[in-house]
């Protein structure tokens, strides 16, 4: 979830007084880190993953389920061993936004050994088992790695249930999301929620296009019985699923992968090369077709979270002339990246980048290349939205909290991460866009594929860079229903070429061609297999494991396997209780969650396939 400083949080009125202070000192802290560590000795290539889990309770008698608000209590137990013995390799556990969510990571990063690809899934299983051991399975308690809980925001979606607080004492003031569902383990989460709403000047407004089935009302317009002010009806768009709280976006879950590069130049290169992969990977991992109890006409959670933390004012969005604010800002602070960071790829930055020119020039004057300086200055057009009174005044030579304050609340699809102060951690790149998958096998497949792709990129000096405007076009396609089967994406035609001929470097391709290859493009999986053939320590067992993972990605790309989103849609639309009206009832939701549990437990065969000895969502692979 980002920086978790301790202290007394300030409200928005107090925080905004220090916005310029935080920005100015945050940039100074980045400059100091850069100058200290830009030429540090070669770091070791390391990598790791982050999986977010939701706590679920199944009521077999009533055939309903709910999210358990017990994460803070479980977290203290999970963290105990690590706190008592920091050197242990047991998994790390950290709080997430919601009281029903927990994030787990490996106890230590993976490294350069080829055999490490064979332990990713086992480590994910270990994490899941650690969490499951603390739950009363006989009472229906379990955990699932769900990208989006289908009935999040419906009445009684938590246990215990609390009514949303719409009064001025409320944190979200939501019609649908109770404040008790926000994790109280750390003050950051509620502070972010209140300050984003306060800065914006109104509640967030999330409108997701509804899937129009045979009996779905047209136009689809909801009546909110608890909308006392009428603002919900005003903000809701026809034919859309309306949501109004940060938790209805940040309460979704993700799978993230972080790479430590050997140097800053390698980190910049990896960042740039992975940007065009964001739309491809979110399409392959699509697992979010239901929001607030309705089938949606999108397959991923990304745009939902972007709207859930959009703190822009009306002036910043261009709805009013600039008067009190400094910039027109094109996107939410949770969205896709806007520029490449390496000087050699600057020519492909063909969309307008909004940035603080004064801060950018300060960094350029300090020896930072202009594309990187502009990127940081772009992040720093934002205000801090969570500030602690004890952390206002810092030593810029030693501290980095002000830099991380802004950096960690720019939740972009990729994140360039400088080394923390006084640490042996290196320059890192975080791939943040994936929908988390239902099974450990699927999550491991996504992670291993990405890591192998970075190895191939570095080994063969591959070039995936395309104009940033094409990256934007790809992202717009990636959210759509069944994009993996129906959409085409811009991708570089010759990944071995360093050509910079703008639009001519790329062509529209379907996902199958990009992943599996075609007559005019080799395909990413064949490239990975070619790389694997050059690895000296590639053992047979690990190669077999990787082959299973690549079959999953290949099958989804070709359409032979369903994405989790498509599988879930089919489950709902084929359920006997479904009325073809886009509604995912409590009964359907219960059966869906129960089926997910059975898949993980190995009890369900009809909707799974065995690529090795493990199950994955989506049908049988030929």
Short mmCIF file of C-alpha atoms in Angstrom, two decimals, residues 15-441:
data_model
loop_
_atom_site.label_atom_id
_atom_site.label_comp_id
_atom_site.label_asym_id
_atom_site.label_seq_id
_atom_site.Cartn_x
_atom_site.Cartn_y
_atom_site.Cartn_z
CA UNK A 15 -1.93 19.18 5.16
CA UNK A 16 -2.36 21.62 2.29
CA UNK A 17 -0.49 24.31 4.23
CA UNK A 18 2.62 22.15 3.92
CA UNK A 19 2.12 20.99 0.31
CA UNK A 20 4.87 23.20 -1.13
CA UNK A 21 7.15 22.28 1.76
CA UNK A 22 6.69 18.56 1.10
CA UNK A 23 7.21 18.94 -2.64
CA UNK A 24 10.33 21.09 -2.31
CA UNK A 25 11.99 18.89 0.29
CA UNK A 26 10.81 15.70 -1.42
CA UNK A 27 12.66 16.68 -4.58
CA UNK A 28 15.75 17.60 -2.55
CA UNK A 29 15.63 14.17 -0.96
CA UNK A 30 15.43 12.51 -4.39
CA UNK A 31 18.38 14.59 -5.61
CA UNK A 32 20.42 13.50 -2.59
CA UNK A 33 19.58 9.83 -3.14
CA UNK A 34 20.43 10.12 -6.81
CA UNK A 35 23.78 11.79 -6.22
CA UNK A 36 24.75 9.34 -3.50
CA UNK A 37 23.73 6.17 -5.31
CA UNK A 38 23.80 6.80 -9.06
CA UNK A 39 27.21 5.12 -9.33
CA UNK A 40 26.90 2.56 -6.55
CA UNK A 41 28.61 -0.81 -7.15
CA UNK A 42 26.70 -3.29 -9.26
CA UNK A 43 23.67 -4.68 -7.41
CA UNK A 44 22.41 -8.22 -7.81
CA UNK A 45 19.31 -8.82 -9.91
CA UNK A 46 16.53 -9.68 -7.46
CA UNK A 47 12.78 -9.93 -7.75
CA UNK A 48 9.67 -10.73 -5.77
CA UNK A 49 5.88 -10.66 -5.81
CA UNK A 50 3.03 -9.26 -3.73
CA UNK A 51 -0.27 -11.12 -3.44
CA UNK A 52 -3.33 -9.60 -1.78
CA UNK A 53 -5.90 -11.82 -0.08
CA UNK A 54 -9.50 -11.29 1.01
CA UNK A 55 -11.02 -12.92 4.09
CA UNK A 56 -14.33 -14.65 3.32
CA UNK A 57 -16.99 -16.31 5.47
CA UNK A 58 -19.36 -18.80 3.82
CA UNK A 59 -22.72 -19.44 5.51
CA UNK A 60 -23.78 -22.84 4.19
CA UNK A 61 -27.21 -22.72 5.88
CA UNK A 62 -28.25 -19.33 4.50
CA UNK A 63 -26.25 -19.76 1.28
CA UNK A 64 -24.64 -16.36 1.55
CA UNK A 65 -21.14 -15.12 2.13
CA UNK A 66 -19.49 -11.96 3.39
CA UNK A 67 -16.09 -10.36 3.84
CA UNK A 68 -14.66 -10.72 7.36
CA UNK A 69 -13.36 -7.54 8.99
CA UNK A 70 -10.71 -9.41 10.95
CA UNK A 71 -7.54 -8.61 9.01
CA UNK A 72 -6.00 -6.30 11.67
CA UNK A 73 -6.25 -9.03 14.34
CA UNK A 74 -4.86 -11.73 12.06
CA UNK A 75 -2.06 -9.47 10.91
CA UNK A 76 -0.62 -9.08 14.41
CA UNK A 77 -0.36 -12.88 14.68
CA UNK A 78 1.16 -13.27 11.22
CA UNK A 79 3.74 -10.55 11.87
CA UNK A 80 4.78 -11.85 15.28
CA UNK A 81 7.47 -14.31 14.13
CA UNK A 82 8.97 -11.79 11.72
CA UNK A 83 9.03 -9.06 14.35
CA UNK A 84 10.73 -11.34 16.86
CA UNK A 85 13.24 -12.70 14.33
CA UNK A 86 13.70 -10.28 11.39
CA UNK A 87 16.26 -12.56 9.72
CA UNK A 88 13.78 -15.42 9.28
CA UNK A 89 12.71 -16.28 5.74
CA UNK A 90 9.04 -16.73 6.66
CA UNK A 91 6.66 -14.65 4.52
CA UNK A 92 6.19 -10.95 5.18
CA UNK A 93 2.69 -9.72 5.96
CA UNK A 94 1.53 -6.12 5.69
CA UNK A 95 -1.80 -4.30 6.06
CA UNK A 96 -3.89 -3.33 3.08
CA UNK A 97 -6.58 -0.69 2.67
CA UNK A 98 -9.56 -2.77 3.76
CA UNK A 99 -10.22 -4.56 7.04
CA UNK A 100 -10.83 -7.74 5.07
CA UNK A 101 -7.51 -7.64 3.15
CA UNK A 102 -3.94 -8.74 3.88
CA UNK A 103 -0.87 -8.59 1.66
CA UNK A 104 1.74 -11.36 1.63
CA UNK A 105 5.23 -11.32 0.10
CA UNK A 106 8.15 -13.78 0.14
CA UNK A 107 10.33 -13.63 3.23
CA UNK A 108 13.29 -12.64 1.08
CA UNK A 109 13.67 -11.74 -2.60
CA UNK A 110 14.37 -14.31 -5.28
CA UNK A 111 17.66 -13.99 -7.12
CA UNK A 112 19.49 -15.03 -10.25
CA UNK A 113 19.27 -18.81 -9.84
CA UNK A 114 17.15 -20.49 -12.48
CA UNK A 115 15.77 -22.86 -9.86
CA UNK A 116 14.09 -19.93 -8.09
CA UNK A 117 11.35 -20.09 -10.74
CA UNK A 118 10.44 -23.46 -9.26
CA UNK A 119 9.74 -22.15 -5.74
CA UNK A 120 7.46 -19.18 -6.50
CA UNK A 121 4.26 -21.22 -6.46
CA UNK A 122 5.33 -23.15 -3.36
CA UNK A 123 5.97 -19.88 -1.52
CA UNK A 124 2.56 -18.60 -2.54
CA UNK A 125 1.01 -21.81 -1.24
CA UNK A 126 2.91 -21.36 2.03
CA UNK A 127 1.49 -17.86 2.43
CA UNK A 128 -2.04 -19.04 1.77
CA UNK A 129 -1.64 -21.92 4.22
CA UNK A 130 -0.28 -19.62 6.94
CA UNK A 131 -3.34 -17.46 6.60
CA UNK A 132 -5.76 -20.38 6.40
CA UNK A 133 -4.35 -21.87 9.63
CA UNK A 134 -5.62 -18.84 11.53
CA UNK A 135 -9.15 -19.20 10.18
CA UNK A 136 -11.96 -21.41 11.45
CA UNK A 137 -12.65 -23.44 8.32
CA UNK A 138 -15.34 -25.41 10.19
CA UNK A 139 -17.23 -22.09 10.51
CA UNK A 140 -16.86 -21.35 6.83
CA UNK A 141 -13.90 -18.98 7.17
CA UNK A 142 -11.40 -18.93 4.33
CA UNK A 143 -9.23 -16.62 2.24
CA UNK A 144 -9.30 -16.02 -1.49
CA UNK A 145 -7.07 -14.05 -3.84
CA UNK A 146 -9.95 -12.17 -5.48
CA UNK A 147 -9.38 -9.21 -7.78
CA UNK A 148 -12.82 -7.81 -6.96
CA UNK A 149 -15.39 -9.22 -4.54
CA UNK A 150 -18.57 -9.43 -6.66
CA UNK A 151 -20.95 -7.92 -4.09
CA UNK A 152 -18.63 -5.32 -2.61
CA UNK A 153 -20.81 -2.35 -1.66
CA UNK A 154 -24.10 -4.26 -1.38
CA UNK A 155 -26.04 -4.51 1.92
CA UNK A 156 -24.46 -6.93 4.41
CA UNK A 157 -21.32 -7.51 2.32
CA UNK A 158 -19.22 -7.52 5.52
CA UNK A 159 -19.38 -9.51 8.72
CA UNK A 160 -20.08 -7.96 11.09
CA UNK A 161 -22.19 -5.52 9.13
CA UNK A 162 -22.22 -1.78 9.78
CA UNK A 163 -24.43 0.82 8.17
CA UNK A 164 -22.51 3.36 6.08
CA UNK A 165 -22.10 6.72 7.82
CA UNK A 166 -23.20 9.54 5.53
CA UNK A 167 -22.97 12.23 8.17
CA UNK A 168 -20.18 14.78 8.54
CA UNK A 169 -18.49 12.47 11.07
CA UNK A 170 -18.11 9.80 8.37
CA UNK A 171 -14.79 9.02 6.70
CA UNK A 172 -16.14 8.04 3.26
CA UNK A 173 -19.71 9.34 3.69
CA UNK A 174 -20.61 6.58 1.29
CA UNK A 175 -24.02 5.15 0.45
CA UNK A 176 -22.47 1.69 0.19
CA UNK A 177 -19.15 1.31 2.04
CA UNK A 178 -19.07 1.47 5.88
CA UNK A 179 -16.09 3.16 7.52
CA UNK A 180 -15.50 0.05 9.60
CA UNK A 181 -14.44 -1.75 6.41
CA UNK A 182 -11.43 0.59 6.17
CA UNK A 183 -8.42 -0.94 7.91
CA UNK A 184 -7.90 0.71 11.28
CA UNK A 185 -4.52 -1.01 11.80
CA UNK A 186 -2.79 2.10 10.47
CA UNK A 187 -4.04 5.69 10.36
CA UNK A 188 -2.86 6.12 6.75
CA UNK A 189 -5.90 4.45 5.21
CA UNK A 190 -8.64 6.55 6.83
CA UNK A 191 -6.56 9.69 6.49
CA UNK A 192 -6.13 9.11 2.75
CA UNK A 193 -9.86 8.52 2.40
CA UNK A 194 -10.90 11.70 4.21
CA UNK A 195 -8.26 13.91 2.65
CA UNK A 196 -8.87 12.74 -0.91
CA UNK A 197 -12.57 13.47 -0.47
CA UNK A 198 -11.86 16.82 1.17
CA UNK A 199 -9.32 17.89 -1.43
CA UNK A 200 -11.68 16.96 -4.25
CA UNK A 201 -14.48 18.94 -2.62
CA UNK A 202 -16.98 16.09 -2.96
CA UNK A 203 -17.22 12.33 -2.82
CA UNK A 204 -15.50 10.34 -5.53
CA UNK A 205 -17.79 9.22 -8.35
CA UNK A 206 -17.18 5.83 -9.97
CA UNK A 207 -19.38 4.93 -12.93
CA UNK A 208 -18.80 1.50 -14.48
CA UNK A 209 -20.72 0.57 -17.64
CA UNK A 210 -23.22 -2.17 -16.87
CA UNK A 211 -23.40 -5.30 -19.01
CA UNK A 212 -26.73 -5.16 -20.85
CA UNK A 213 -28.30 -8.61 -20.86
CA UNK A 214 -31.69 -9.67 -22.26
CA UNK A 215 -33.68 -8.49 -19.21
CA UNK A 216 -31.45 -5.65 -18.01
CA UNK A 217 -33.54 -2.45 -17.80
CA UNK A 218 -32.79 0.06 -20.54
CA UNK A 219 -31.88 2.61 -19.52
CA UNK A 220 -30.36 1.04 -16.41
CA UNK A 221 -31.07 3.56 -13.62
CA UNK A 222 -30.85 2.69 -9.94
CA UNK A 223 -32.83 4.24 -7.09
CA UNK A 224 -30.77 4.53 -3.90
CA UNK A 225 -33.13 4.32 -0.93
CA UNK A 226 -30.57 5.80 1.49
CA UNK A 227 -29.56 8.70 -0.77
CA UNK A 228 -30.88 11.37 1.57
CA UNK A 229 -29.12 14.28 -0.11
CA UNK A 230 -29.89 13.18 -3.66
CA UNK A 231 -26.22 13.59 -4.63
CA UNK A 232 -25.86 9.91 -5.43
CA UNK A 233 -28.64 10.05 -8.02
CA UNK A 234 -27.06 13.20 -9.44
CA UNK A 235 -23.60 11.60 -9.76
CA UNK A 236 -24.81 8.26 -11.15
CA UNK A 237 -24.84 7.92 -14.94
CA UNK A 238 -27.56 5.99 -16.79
CA UNK A 239 -26.50 2.48 -17.85
CA UNK A 240 -23.68 2.54 -15.29
CA UNK A 241 -22.98 0.91 -11.93
CA UNK A 242 -22.46 3.81 -9.51
CA UNK A 243 -20.03 3.70 -6.57
CA UNK A 244 -18.94 6.52 -4.30
CA UNK A 245 -16.06 5.52 -2.01
CA UNK A 246 -12.31 4.97 -2.13
CA UNK A 247 -12.87 1.55 -0.58
CA UNK A 248 -14.91 0.37 -3.55
CA UNK A 249 -11.74 0.67 -5.62
CA UNK A 250 -8.90 0.26 -3.16
CA UNK A 251 -10.88 -2.62 -1.67
CA UNK A 252 -10.03 -4.60 -4.81
CA UNK A 253 -6.86 -6.71 -4.94
CA UNK A 254 -3.80 -6.89 -7.15
CA UNK A 255 -0.74 -8.97 -7.99
CA UNK A 256 2.48 -6.95 -8.23
CA UNK A 257 6.03 -7.82 -9.25
CA UNK A 258 9.13 -5.86 -8.25
CA UNK A 259 12.53 -6.13 -9.94
CA UNK A 260 15.80 -4.91 -8.46
CA UNK A 261 18.13 -3.95 -11.30
CA UNK A 262 21.91 -4.09 -11.31
CA UNK A 263 22.19 -0.32 -11.81
CA UNK A 264 20.10 2.79 -12.30
CA UNK A 265 20.57 2.58 -16.08
CA UNK A 266 19.26 -0.99 -16.11
CA UNK A 267 16.29 0.02 -13.94
CA UNK A 268 15.43 2.84 -16.34
CA UNK A 269 15.70 0.45 -19.28
CA UNK A 270 13.44 -2.15 -17.63
CA UNK A 271 10.89 0.51 -16.73
CA UNK A 272 10.68 1.71 -20.32
CA UNK A 273 10.57 -1.76 -21.88
CA UNK A 274 7.80 -2.97 -19.56
CA UNK A 275 5.50 0.00 -20.20
CA UNK A 276 4.09 -1.47 -23.44
CA UNK A 277 3.50 -4.76 -21.60
CA UNK A 278 1.03 -3.22 -19.14
CA UNK A 279 -2.01 -3.37 -21.41
CA UNK A 280 -1.06 -6.85 -22.61
CA UNK A 281 -0.70 -8.26 -19.11
CA UNK A 282 -3.84 -6.72 -17.63
CA UNK A 283 -5.77 -8.16 -20.56
CA UNK A 284 -4.32 -11.64 -19.94
CA UNK A 285 -4.96 -11.40 -16.19
CA UNK A 286 -8.47 -9.87 -16.45
CA UNK A 287 -10.45 -11.09 -13.44
CA UNK A 288 -12.95 -8.35 -12.47
CA UNK A 289 -16.26 -8.57 -14.38
CA UNK A 290 -18.63 -7.83 -11.46
CA UNK A 291 -19.02 -4.67 -9.37
CA UNK A 292 -21.51 -3.98 -6.57
CA UNK A 293 -23.55 -7.03 -7.49
CA UNK A 294 -23.91 -6.34 -11.22
CA UNK A 295 -22.20 -7.77 -14.27
CA UNK A 296 -20.13 -4.98 -15.79
CA UNK A 297 -19.15 -4.31 -19.38
CA UNK A 298 -15.47 -4.25 -18.40
CA UNK A 299 -13.18 -7.08 -17.33
CA UNK A 300 -10.60 -5.42 -15.04
CA UNK A 301 -10.56 -3.33 -11.89
CA UNK A 302 -8.01 -0.71 -13.03
CA UNK A 303 -10.33 2.09 -14.15
CA UNK A 304 -12.49 1.55 -11.07
CA UNK A 305 -9.58 2.21 -8.70
CA UNK A 306 -8.49 5.19 -10.80
CA UNK A 307 -11.87 6.82 -10.20
CA UNK A 308 -11.92 5.75 -6.53
CA UNK A 309 -8.85 7.84 -5.62
CA UNK A 310 -9.31 10.70 -8.07
CA UNK A 311 -8.64 13.73 -5.87
CA UNK A 312 -8.60 16.29 -8.69
CA UNK A 313 -10.66 19.41 -8.23
CA UNK A 314 -13.05 20.73 -10.86
CA UNK A 315 -10.38 23.22 -11.91
CA UNK A 316 -7.77 20.50 -12.35
CA UNK A 317 -10.18 18.40 -14.42
CA UNK A 318 -10.92 21.37 -16.70
CA UNK A 319 -14.52 21.77 -15.55
CA UNK A 320 -13.79 25.27 -14.26
CA UNK A 321 -11.14 27.88 -15.17
CA UNK A 322 -7.89 27.65 -13.21
CA UNK A 323 -8.03 30.03 -10.27
CA UNK A 324 -6.94 28.33 -7.06
CA UNK A 325 -5.08 25.36 -8.52
CA UNK A 326 -1.81 25.24 -10.47
CA UNK A 327 -2.37 22.71 -13.23
CA UNK A 328 -4.90 21.06 -15.47
CA UNK A 329 -4.31 17.37 -14.75
CA UNK A 330 -5.39 14.76 -17.28
CA UNK A 331 -5.57 11.73 -15.02
CA UNK A 332 -6.25 10.45 -11.55
CA UNK A 333 -3.24 9.88 -9.32
CA UNK A 334 -4.00 6.17 -9.83
CA UNK A 335 -3.56 5.63 -13.55
CA UNK A 336 -1.13 4.69 -16.29
CA UNK A 337 2.32 6.25 -16.69
CA UNK A 338 2.78 9.17 -19.08
CA UNK A 339 6.41 9.02 -20.18
CA UNK A 340 9.50 6.92 -20.80
CA UNK A 341 12.46 7.68 -18.53
CA UNK A 342 15.54 6.89 -20.64
CA UNK A 343 17.00 9.63 -22.80
CA UNK A 344 17.14 7.28 -25.80
CA UNK A 345 13.35 6.77 -25.60
CA UNK A 346 12.41 10.41 -24.99
CA UNK A 347 11.45 10.77 -28.67
CA UNK A 348 8.52 8.40 -28.07
CA UNK A 349 6.99 10.69 -25.40
CA UNK A 350 4.37 12.07 -27.78
CA UNK A 351 1.62 12.99 -25.30
CA UNK A 352 1.50 16.16 -23.23
CA UNK A 353 3.24 15.71 -19.91
CA UNK A 354 2.06 18.00 -17.13
CA UNK A 355 4.96 18.71 -14.78
CA UNK A 356 6.37 21.32 -12.42
CA UNK A 357 8.95 23.12 -14.55
CA UNK A 358 10.72 24.71 -11.61
CA UNK A 359 11.22 21.37 -9.83
CA UNK A 360 12.29 19.73 -13.08
CA UNK A 361 14.92 22.39 -13.70
CA UNK A 362 16.21 22.00 -10.13
CA UNK A 363 16.83 18.31 -10.82
CA UNK A 364 18.39 18.91 -14.24
CA UNK A 365 20.74 21.43 -12.65
CA UNK A 366 21.72 18.69 -10.18
CA UNK A 367 22.79 16.32 -12.95
CA UNK A 368 19.60 14.31 -13.45
CA UNK A 369 18.71 13.55 -17.07
CA UNK A 370 15.76 15.53 -18.32
CA UNK A 371 13.31 12.63 -18.95
CA UNK A 372 13.75 11.35 -15.38
CA UNK A 373 13.59 14.88 -13.97
CA UNK A 374 10.34 15.52 -15.84
CA UNK A 375 8.88 12.25 -14.57
CA UNK A 376 9.57 13.12 -10.94
CA UNK A 377 8.30 16.67 -11.52
CA UNK A 378 5.18 15.13 -13.08
CA UNK A 379 4.55 13.10 -9.94
CA UNK A 380 5.11 16.21 -7.86
CA UNK A 381 2.28 18.20 -9.41
CA UNK A 382 0.23 16.32 -6.81
CA UNK A 383 -0.36 17.45 -3.26
CA UNK A 384 0.42 15.21 -0.31
CA UNK A 385 -2.80 13.66 0.96
CA UNK A 386 -1.43 12.00 4.10
CA UNK A 387 1.00 13.90 6.33
CA UNK A 388 2.05 13.37 9.94
CA UNK A 389 2.83 16.25 12.26
CA UNK A 390 5.95 14.50 13.55
CA UNK A 391 7.35 14.10 10.02
CA UNK A 392 7.01 17.64 8.66
CA UNK A 393 10.57 18.73 9.33
CA UNK A 394 13.20 16.28 8.11
CA UNK A 395 16.88 16.00 7.36
CA UNK A 396 16.97 15.89 3.56
CA UNK A 397 20.42 14.29 3.60
CA UNK A 398 19.21 11.29 5.60
CA UNK A 399 15.41 11.07 5.25
CA UNK A 400 13.21 10.29 2.25
CA UNK A 401 9.70 10.45 3.73
CA UNK A 402 8.68 13.57 1.82
CA UNK A 403 9.77 12.03 -1.47
CA UNK A 404 8.01 8.76 -0.66
CA UNK A 405 4.92 10.66 0.49
CA UNK A 406 4.29 11.91 -3.04
CA UNK A 407 5.81 8.91 -4.84
CA UNK A 408 3.77 6.32 -2.95
CA UNK A 409 0.46 8.14 -3.55
CA UNK A 410 1.01 8.20 -7.31
CA UNK A 411 -0.36 4.73 -7.87
CA UNK A 412 0.67 4.31 -11.51
CA UNK A 413 0.86 1.21 -13.67
CA UNK A 414 4.67 1.21 -13.29
CA UNK A 415 6.77 2.66 -10.49
CA UNK A 416 10.44 3.62 -10.63
CA UNK A 417 11.77 3.13 -7.09
CA UNK A 418 15.02 4.66 -5.83
CA UNK A 419 16.89 2.87 -3.04
CA UNK A 420 15.53 3.69 0.42
CA UNK A 421 17.73 5.84 2.65
CA UNK A 422 20.43 3.96 4.55
CA UNK A 423 19.64 0.63 2.90
CA UNK A 424 21.41 -1.98 0.78
CA UNK A 425 18.35 -2.21 -1.48
CA UNK A 426 19.03 -1.15 -5.08
CA UNK A 427 17.20 0.68 -7.88
CA UNK A 428 13.91 -1.07 -8.51
CA UNK A 429 10.99 -1.20 -10.92
CA UNK A 430 7.49 -2.23 -9.84
CA UNK A 431 4.98 -3.73 -12.28
CA UNK A 432 1.65 -2.85 -10.65
CA UNK A 433 -1.16 -3.48 -13.09
CA UNK A 434 -2.08 -7.18 -12.82
CA UNK A 435 -5.45 -8.43 -11.59
CA UNK A 436 -4.68 -10.99 -8.89
CA UNK A 437 -5.55 -14.55 -9.94
CA UNK A 438 -7.66 -17.09 -8.10
CA UNK A 439 -5.03 -19.86 -7.76
CA UNK A 440 -1.39 -19.90 -6.75
CA UNK A 441 -0.59 -21.62 -10.04
#
